[in-house]
Coordinates of C-alpha atoms in Angstrom, one line a residue:
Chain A
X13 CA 22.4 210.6 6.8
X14 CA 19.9 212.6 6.4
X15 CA 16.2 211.1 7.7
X16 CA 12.9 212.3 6.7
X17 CA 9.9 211.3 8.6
X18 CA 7.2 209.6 6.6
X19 CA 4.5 211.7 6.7
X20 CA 1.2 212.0 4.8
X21 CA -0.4 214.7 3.9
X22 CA -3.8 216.1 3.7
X23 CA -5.2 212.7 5.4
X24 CA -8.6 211.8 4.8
X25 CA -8.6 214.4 2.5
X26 CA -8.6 217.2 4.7
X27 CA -5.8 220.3 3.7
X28 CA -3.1 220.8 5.9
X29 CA -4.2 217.5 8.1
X30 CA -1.0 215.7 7.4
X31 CA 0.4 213.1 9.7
X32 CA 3.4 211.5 10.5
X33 CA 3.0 207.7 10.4
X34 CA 6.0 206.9 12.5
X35 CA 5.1 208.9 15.5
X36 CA 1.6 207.7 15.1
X37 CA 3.0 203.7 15.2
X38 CA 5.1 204.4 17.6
X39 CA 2.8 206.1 19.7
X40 CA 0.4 203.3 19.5
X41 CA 3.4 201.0 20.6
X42 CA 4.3 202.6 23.8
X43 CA 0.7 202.8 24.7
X44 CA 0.2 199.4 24.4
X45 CA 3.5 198.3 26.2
X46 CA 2.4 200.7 29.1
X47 CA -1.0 199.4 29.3
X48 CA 0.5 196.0 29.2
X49 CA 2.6 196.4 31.9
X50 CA -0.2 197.7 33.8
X51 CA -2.8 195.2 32.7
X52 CA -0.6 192.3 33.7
X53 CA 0.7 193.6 36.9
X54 CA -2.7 193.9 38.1
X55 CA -3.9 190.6 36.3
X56 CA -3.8 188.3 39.8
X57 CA -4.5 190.9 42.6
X58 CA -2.6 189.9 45.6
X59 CA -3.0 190.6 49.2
X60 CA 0.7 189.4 49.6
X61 CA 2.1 191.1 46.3
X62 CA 4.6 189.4 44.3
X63 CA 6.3 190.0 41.2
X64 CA 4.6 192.7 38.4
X65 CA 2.4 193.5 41.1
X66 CA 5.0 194.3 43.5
X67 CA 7.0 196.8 40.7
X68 CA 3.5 198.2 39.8
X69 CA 2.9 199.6 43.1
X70 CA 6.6 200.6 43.3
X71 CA 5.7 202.9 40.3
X72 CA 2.4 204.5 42.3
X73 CA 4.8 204.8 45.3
X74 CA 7.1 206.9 43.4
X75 CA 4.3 209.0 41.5
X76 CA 2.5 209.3 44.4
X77 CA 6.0 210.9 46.4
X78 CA 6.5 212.6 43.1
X79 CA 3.3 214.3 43.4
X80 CA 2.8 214.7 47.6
X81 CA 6.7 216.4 46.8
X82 CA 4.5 219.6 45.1
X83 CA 1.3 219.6 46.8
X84 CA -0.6 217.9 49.6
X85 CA -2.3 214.7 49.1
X86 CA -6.0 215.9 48.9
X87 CA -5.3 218.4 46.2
X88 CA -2.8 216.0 44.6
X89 CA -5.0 212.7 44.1
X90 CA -6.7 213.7 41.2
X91 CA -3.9 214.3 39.5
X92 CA -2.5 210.6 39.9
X93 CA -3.9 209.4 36.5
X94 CA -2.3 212.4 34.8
X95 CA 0.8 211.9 36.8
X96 CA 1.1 207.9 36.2
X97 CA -0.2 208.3 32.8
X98 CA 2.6 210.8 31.9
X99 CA 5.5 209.1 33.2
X100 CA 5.1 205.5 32.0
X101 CA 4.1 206.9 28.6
X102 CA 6.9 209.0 28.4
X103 CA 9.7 206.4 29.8
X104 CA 8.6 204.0 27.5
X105 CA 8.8 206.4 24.6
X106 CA 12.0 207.5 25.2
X107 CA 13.0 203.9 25.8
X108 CA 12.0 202.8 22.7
X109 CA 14.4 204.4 20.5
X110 CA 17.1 203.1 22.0
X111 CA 18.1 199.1 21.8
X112 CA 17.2 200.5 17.4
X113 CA 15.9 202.5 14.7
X114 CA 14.5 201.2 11.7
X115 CA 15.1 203.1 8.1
X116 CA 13.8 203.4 5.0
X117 CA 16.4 202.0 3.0
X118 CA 15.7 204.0 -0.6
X119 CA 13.5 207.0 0.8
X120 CA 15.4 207.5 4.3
X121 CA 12.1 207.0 6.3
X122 CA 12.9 207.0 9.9
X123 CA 10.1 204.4 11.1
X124 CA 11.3 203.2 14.1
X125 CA 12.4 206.2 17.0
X126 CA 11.9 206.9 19.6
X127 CA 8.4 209.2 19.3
X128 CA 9.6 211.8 22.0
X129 CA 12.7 212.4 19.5
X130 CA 9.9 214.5 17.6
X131 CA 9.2 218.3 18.7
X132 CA 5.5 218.2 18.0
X133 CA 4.8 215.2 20.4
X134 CA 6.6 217.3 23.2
X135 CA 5.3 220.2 22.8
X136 CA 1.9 218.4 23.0
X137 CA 2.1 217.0 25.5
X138 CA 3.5 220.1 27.4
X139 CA 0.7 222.2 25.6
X140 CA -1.5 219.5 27.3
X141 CA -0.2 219.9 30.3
X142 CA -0.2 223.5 30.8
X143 CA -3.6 223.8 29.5
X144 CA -4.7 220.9 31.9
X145 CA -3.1 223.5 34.4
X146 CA -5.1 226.7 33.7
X147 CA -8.1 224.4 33.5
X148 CA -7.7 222.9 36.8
X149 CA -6.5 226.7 38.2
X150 CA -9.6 227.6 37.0
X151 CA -12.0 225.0 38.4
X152 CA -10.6 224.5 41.3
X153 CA -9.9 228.5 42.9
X154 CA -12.4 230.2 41.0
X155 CA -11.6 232.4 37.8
X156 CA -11.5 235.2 40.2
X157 CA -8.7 233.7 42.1
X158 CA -7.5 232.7 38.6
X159 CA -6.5 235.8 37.5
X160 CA -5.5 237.4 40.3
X161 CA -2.6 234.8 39.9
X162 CA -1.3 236.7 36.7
X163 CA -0.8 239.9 39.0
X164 CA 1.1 238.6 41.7
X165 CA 3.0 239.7 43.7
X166 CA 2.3 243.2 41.7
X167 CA 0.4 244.2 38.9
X168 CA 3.6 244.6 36.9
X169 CA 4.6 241.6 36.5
X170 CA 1.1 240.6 34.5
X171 CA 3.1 240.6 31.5
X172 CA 5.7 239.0 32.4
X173 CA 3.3 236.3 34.2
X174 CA 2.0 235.9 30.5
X175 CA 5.3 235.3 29.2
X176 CA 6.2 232.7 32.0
X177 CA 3.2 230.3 30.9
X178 CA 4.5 230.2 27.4
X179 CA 7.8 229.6 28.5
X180 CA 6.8 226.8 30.9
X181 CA 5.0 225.2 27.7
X182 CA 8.1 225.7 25.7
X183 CA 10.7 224.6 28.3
X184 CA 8.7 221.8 28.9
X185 CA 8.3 220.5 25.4
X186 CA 11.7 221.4 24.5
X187 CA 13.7 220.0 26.9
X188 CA 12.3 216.5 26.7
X189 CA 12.6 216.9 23.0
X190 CA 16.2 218.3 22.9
X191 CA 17.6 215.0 25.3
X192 CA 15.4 212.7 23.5
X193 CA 17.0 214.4 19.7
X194 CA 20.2 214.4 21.0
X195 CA 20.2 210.6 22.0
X196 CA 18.8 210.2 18.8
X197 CA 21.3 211.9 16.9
X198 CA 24.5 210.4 19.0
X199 CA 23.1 206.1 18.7
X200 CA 22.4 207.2 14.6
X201 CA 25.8 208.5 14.2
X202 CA 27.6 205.7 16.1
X203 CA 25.3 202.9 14.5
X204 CA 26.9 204.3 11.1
X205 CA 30.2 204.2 11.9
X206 CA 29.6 200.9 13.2
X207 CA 27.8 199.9 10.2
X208 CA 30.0 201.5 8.0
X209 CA 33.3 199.2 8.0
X210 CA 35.1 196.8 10.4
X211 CA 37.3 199.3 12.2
X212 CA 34.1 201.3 12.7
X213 CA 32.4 199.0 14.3
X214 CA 35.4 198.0 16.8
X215 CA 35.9 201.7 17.7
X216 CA 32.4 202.5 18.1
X217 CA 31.3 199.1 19.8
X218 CA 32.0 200.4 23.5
X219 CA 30.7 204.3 23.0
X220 CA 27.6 202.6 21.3
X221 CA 26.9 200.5 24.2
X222 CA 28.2 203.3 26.8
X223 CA 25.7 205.7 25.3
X224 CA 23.2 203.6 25.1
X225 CA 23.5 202.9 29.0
X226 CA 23.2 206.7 29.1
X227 CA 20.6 207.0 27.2
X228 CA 18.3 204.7 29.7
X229 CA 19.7 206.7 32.3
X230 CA 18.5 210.3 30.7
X231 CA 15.3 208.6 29.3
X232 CA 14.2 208.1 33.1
X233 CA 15.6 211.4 34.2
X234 CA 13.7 213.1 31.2
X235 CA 10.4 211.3 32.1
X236 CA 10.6 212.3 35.8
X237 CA 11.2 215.5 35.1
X238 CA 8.3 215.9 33.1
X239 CA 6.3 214.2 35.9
X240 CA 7.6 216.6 38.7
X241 CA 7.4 219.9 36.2
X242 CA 4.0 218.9 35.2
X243 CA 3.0 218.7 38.9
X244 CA 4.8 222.0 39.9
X245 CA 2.7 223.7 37.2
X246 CA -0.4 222.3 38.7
X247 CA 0.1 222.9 42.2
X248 CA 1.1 226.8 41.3
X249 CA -1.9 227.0 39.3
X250 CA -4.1 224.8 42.1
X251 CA -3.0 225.8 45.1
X252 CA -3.2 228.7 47.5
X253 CA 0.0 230.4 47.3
X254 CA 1.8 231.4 50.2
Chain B
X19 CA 12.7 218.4 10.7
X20 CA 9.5 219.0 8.9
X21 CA 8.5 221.8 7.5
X22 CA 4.8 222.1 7.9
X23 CA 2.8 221.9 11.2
X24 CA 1.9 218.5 11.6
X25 CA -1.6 218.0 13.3
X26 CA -2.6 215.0 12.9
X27 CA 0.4 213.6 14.9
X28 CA -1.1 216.3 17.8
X29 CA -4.2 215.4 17.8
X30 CA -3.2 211.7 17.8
X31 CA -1.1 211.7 20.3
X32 CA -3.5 213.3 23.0
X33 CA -6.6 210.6 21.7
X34 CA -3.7 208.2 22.4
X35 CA -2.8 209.5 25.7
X36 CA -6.0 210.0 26.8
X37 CA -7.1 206.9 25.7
X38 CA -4.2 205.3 27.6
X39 CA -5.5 207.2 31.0
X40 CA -8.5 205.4 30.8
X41 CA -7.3 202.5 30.5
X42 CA -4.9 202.8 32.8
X43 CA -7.2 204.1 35.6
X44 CA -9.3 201.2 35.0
X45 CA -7.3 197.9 34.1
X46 CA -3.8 198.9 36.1
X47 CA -3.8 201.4 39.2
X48 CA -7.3 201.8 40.0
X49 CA -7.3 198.1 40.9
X50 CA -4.1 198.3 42.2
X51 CA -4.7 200.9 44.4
X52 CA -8.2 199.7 45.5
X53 CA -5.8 196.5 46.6
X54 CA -3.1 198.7 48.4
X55 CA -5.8 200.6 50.1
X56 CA -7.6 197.3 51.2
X57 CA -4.2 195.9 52.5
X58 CA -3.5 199.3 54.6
X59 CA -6.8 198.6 56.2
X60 CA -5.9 195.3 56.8
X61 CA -2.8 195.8 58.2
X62 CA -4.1 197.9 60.5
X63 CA -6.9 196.3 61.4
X64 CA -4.2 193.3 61.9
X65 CA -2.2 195.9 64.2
X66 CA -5.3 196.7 66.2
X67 CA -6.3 192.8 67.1
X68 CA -2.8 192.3 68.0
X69 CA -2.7 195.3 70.2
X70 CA -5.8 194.0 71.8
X71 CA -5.1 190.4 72.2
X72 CA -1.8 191.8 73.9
X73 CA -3.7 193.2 76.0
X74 CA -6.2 190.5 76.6
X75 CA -3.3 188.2 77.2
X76 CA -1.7 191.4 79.8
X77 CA -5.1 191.3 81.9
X78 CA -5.4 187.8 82.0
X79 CA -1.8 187.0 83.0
X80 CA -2.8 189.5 85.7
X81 CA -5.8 187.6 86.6
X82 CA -3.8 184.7 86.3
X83 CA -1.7 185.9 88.9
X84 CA -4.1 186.9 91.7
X85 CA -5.7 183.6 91.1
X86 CA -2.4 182.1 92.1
X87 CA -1.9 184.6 94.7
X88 CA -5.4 184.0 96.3
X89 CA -4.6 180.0 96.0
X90 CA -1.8 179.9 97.5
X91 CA -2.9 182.3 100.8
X92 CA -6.1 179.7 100.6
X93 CA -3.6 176.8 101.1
X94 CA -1.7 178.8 103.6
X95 CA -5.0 179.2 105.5
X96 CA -5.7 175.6 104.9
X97 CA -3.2 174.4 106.4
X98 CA -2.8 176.5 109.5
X99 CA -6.2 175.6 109.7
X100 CA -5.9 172.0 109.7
X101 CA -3.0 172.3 112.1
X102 CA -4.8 174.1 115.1
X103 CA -8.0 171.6 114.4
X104 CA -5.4 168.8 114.4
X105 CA -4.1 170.3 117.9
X106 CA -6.8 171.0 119.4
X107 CA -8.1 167.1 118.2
X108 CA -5.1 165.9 120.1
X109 CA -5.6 167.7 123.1
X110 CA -9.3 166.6 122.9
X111 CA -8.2 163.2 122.7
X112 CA -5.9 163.1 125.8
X113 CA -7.7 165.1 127.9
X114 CA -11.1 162.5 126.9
X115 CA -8.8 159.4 127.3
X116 CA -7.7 160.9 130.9
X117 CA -11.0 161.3 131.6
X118 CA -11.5 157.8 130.3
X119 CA -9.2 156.4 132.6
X120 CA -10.1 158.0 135.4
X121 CA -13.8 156.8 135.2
X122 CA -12.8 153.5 134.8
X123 CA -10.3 153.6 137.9
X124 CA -13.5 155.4 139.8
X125 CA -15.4 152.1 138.2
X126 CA -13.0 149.7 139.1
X127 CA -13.0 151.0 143.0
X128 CA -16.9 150.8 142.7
X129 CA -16.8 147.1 141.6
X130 CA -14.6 146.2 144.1
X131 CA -15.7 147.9 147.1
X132 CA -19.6 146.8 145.8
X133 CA -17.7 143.2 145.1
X134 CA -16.5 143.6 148.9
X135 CA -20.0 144.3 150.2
X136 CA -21.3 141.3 148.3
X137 CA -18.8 139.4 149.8
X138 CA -19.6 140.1 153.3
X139 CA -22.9 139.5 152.7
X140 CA -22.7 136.5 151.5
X141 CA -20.5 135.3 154.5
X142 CA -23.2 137.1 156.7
X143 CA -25.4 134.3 154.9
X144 CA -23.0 131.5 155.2
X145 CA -22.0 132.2 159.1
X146 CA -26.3 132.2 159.3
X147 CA -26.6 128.8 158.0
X148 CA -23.7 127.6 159.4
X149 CA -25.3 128.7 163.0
X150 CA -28.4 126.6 161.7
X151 CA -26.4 123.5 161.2
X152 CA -24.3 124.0 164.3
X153 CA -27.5 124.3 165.8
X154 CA -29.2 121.6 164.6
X155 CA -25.9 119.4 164.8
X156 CA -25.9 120.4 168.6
X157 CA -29.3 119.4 168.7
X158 CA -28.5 116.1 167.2
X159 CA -25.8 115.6 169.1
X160 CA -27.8 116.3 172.5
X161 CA -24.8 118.2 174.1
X162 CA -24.4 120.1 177.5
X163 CA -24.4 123.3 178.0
X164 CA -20.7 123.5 178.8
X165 CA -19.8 122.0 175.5
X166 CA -22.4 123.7 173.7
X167 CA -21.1 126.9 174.1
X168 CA -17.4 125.9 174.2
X169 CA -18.7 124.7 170.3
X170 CA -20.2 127.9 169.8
X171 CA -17.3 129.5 170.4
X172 CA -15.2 127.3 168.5
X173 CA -17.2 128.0 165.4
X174 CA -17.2 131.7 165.8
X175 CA -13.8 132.0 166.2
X176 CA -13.4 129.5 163.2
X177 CA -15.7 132.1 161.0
X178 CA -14.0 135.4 162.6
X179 CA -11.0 134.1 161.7
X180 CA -11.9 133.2 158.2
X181 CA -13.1 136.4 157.6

């Protein structure tokens, strides 16, 4: 049971550019479900919206709460792309993983997961995030303003203001990650059983399909989270604080 | 769990992400939004004409109203009107027929007393001529003087008589 990820290394010839192929297809995948449930729903523009469209401007409904929930609108707009961007992208990631996985049968190649399952994409994206924050914190209240945010309320807490920002981008990363593994882990465990003999597959039929319920549910819950951190991150870094 | 830092999964996964921004901004919920935003409008552009035709419709119900209002104290008017003219016409009427009747009673007391005077006038005539012929038949006759005037008499009693 134990999965490697097939990864190759030194691409193009580069050392120590290696690259994992499965988060890389998989990657691509979600992007182009995501996109395509965006392109379609806004295929046929309606005054009277039916359908895709309708569910499509449920989801910029609920970023757009999401967001106006951390920070007023006008500071908040520009970051709807980010915001929309980073919860579809995510929700589809972590849904991918779950109806299967596909292995390698003789090398133990995990190709299909869900990509989320995979620390480095995380933390990506929550290093992106957070340095999306400082950027924004630093174009938008002056570097001045910037860091005189690191010794607030007091001077003493500079280093622990430090700390905090690598602990967001940690937090951030991890969490997703550690949900996302643990779903992983749980479906791979109970697909073996089930695969294993008939009896498995009895006793693990209903716990397969429970967790699997719960795994949609945590998927969501994981993506908005990441949404609403994200956002909480910017607005401390954006806005004036009180 | 691999053991070496993996960058090529990093660096694709924010090209992908990035990517996926852009496209999303510009295939999905730019024109989405654009749409939402046209429809807000809309709606409460919609909201404003039916606020005002409300309103339209409150002023001329209104107007409608005085109109009626002003009609009906027109008819009221009218009719009063016509009721005193027709009153008065009626009075008119009977006092000009009274007066109507009265100058043809005045004109019928005219024609007879004038009819009376003719009358007498023409008897003046006749009792003239019938002096000529009594004269003329005394003559003829060659009477005396006793009977002549006892004739006379005769004949003047016969016309005062007649009269």
């Amino acid at each position: 049971m134990d999965h490697e990820a097939p990864i190759v290394y030194d691409l193009f010839g580069i050392p120590g550019f290696h690259i994992n192929l499965s988060n890389v297809i998989m990657l691509t995948i979600a992007a182009i479900i995501v996109f395509c449930i965006g392109y379609f729903s806004a295929k046929h523009l309606k005054m009277k919206p039916t359908g895709m469209q309708n569910m499509f401007e449920w989801v910029i409904d609920f970023i757009k709460n999401a967001i106006n929930s951390t920070m007023d609108w006008k500071t908040g707009e520009r970051f709807f792309g980010l915001g929309i961007t980073i919860f579809l992208f995510i929700l589809v990631s972590n849904m991918l993983g779950i109806p299967f996985m596909l292995v390698h049968e003789e090398t133990h190649e995990v190709w299909w997961k869900s990509p989320t399952a995979d620390p480095i994409i995380t933390m990506t994206f929550a290093a992106m995030v957070i340095v999306l924050t400082h950027y924004y914190g630093i174009k938008m209240q002056g570097t001045k303003k910037y860091f005189k945010g690191f010794v607030k309320p007091f001077p003493l807490l500079l280093p622990l203001n430090i700390v905090e920002e690598f602990a967001n981008t940690i937090t951030l990363g991890m969490r997703l990650f550690g949900n996302l593994y643990a779903k992983e882990i749980l479906l791979t465990l109970l697909a073996g059983v089930g695969g294993a003999t008939i009896l498995g597959a009895v006793g693990a039929g209903i716990p397969m399909i429970a967790w699997q319920a719960f795994s949609i549910f945590i998927g969501s819950l994981q993506a908005f989270i990441f949404l609403i951190l994200s956002m909480v991150y910017l607005s401390h870094k954006v806005m004036d604080e009180h | 769990m691999p053991e070496t830092m993996i960058w090529g999964d990093v660096l694709f996964s924010i090209v992908t992400f990035v990517i996926l921004m852009l496209a999303l901004r510009k295939f999905a919920w730019g024109p989405i939004m654009n749409m939402m935003k046209q429809r807000e409008e809309h709606v409460a552009s919609e909201i404003e004409t039916a606020e005002k035709n409300r309103q339209d419709a409150e002023k001329y119900v209104e107007e409608q109203r005085q109109e009626l209002e002003r009609a009906r104290d027109e008819a009221q008017s009218i009719i009063a009107n016509a009721k005193k003219t027709s009153e008065k016409q009626g009075e008119d009427i009977i006092a000009q027929s009274r007066a109507e009747a009265e100058r043809m009673k005045e004109n019928a007391l005219a024609d007879i007393a004038r009819e009376k005077e003719q009358a007498v006038a023409e008897l003046r005539e006749q009792v003239g001529s019938l002096s000529v012929m009594i004269a003329s038949k005394i003559i003829e006759k060659e009477l005396d003087e006793k009977e002549q005037e006892q004739l006379i008499d005769d004949y003047v009693k016969e016309a005062g008589d007649r009269l």
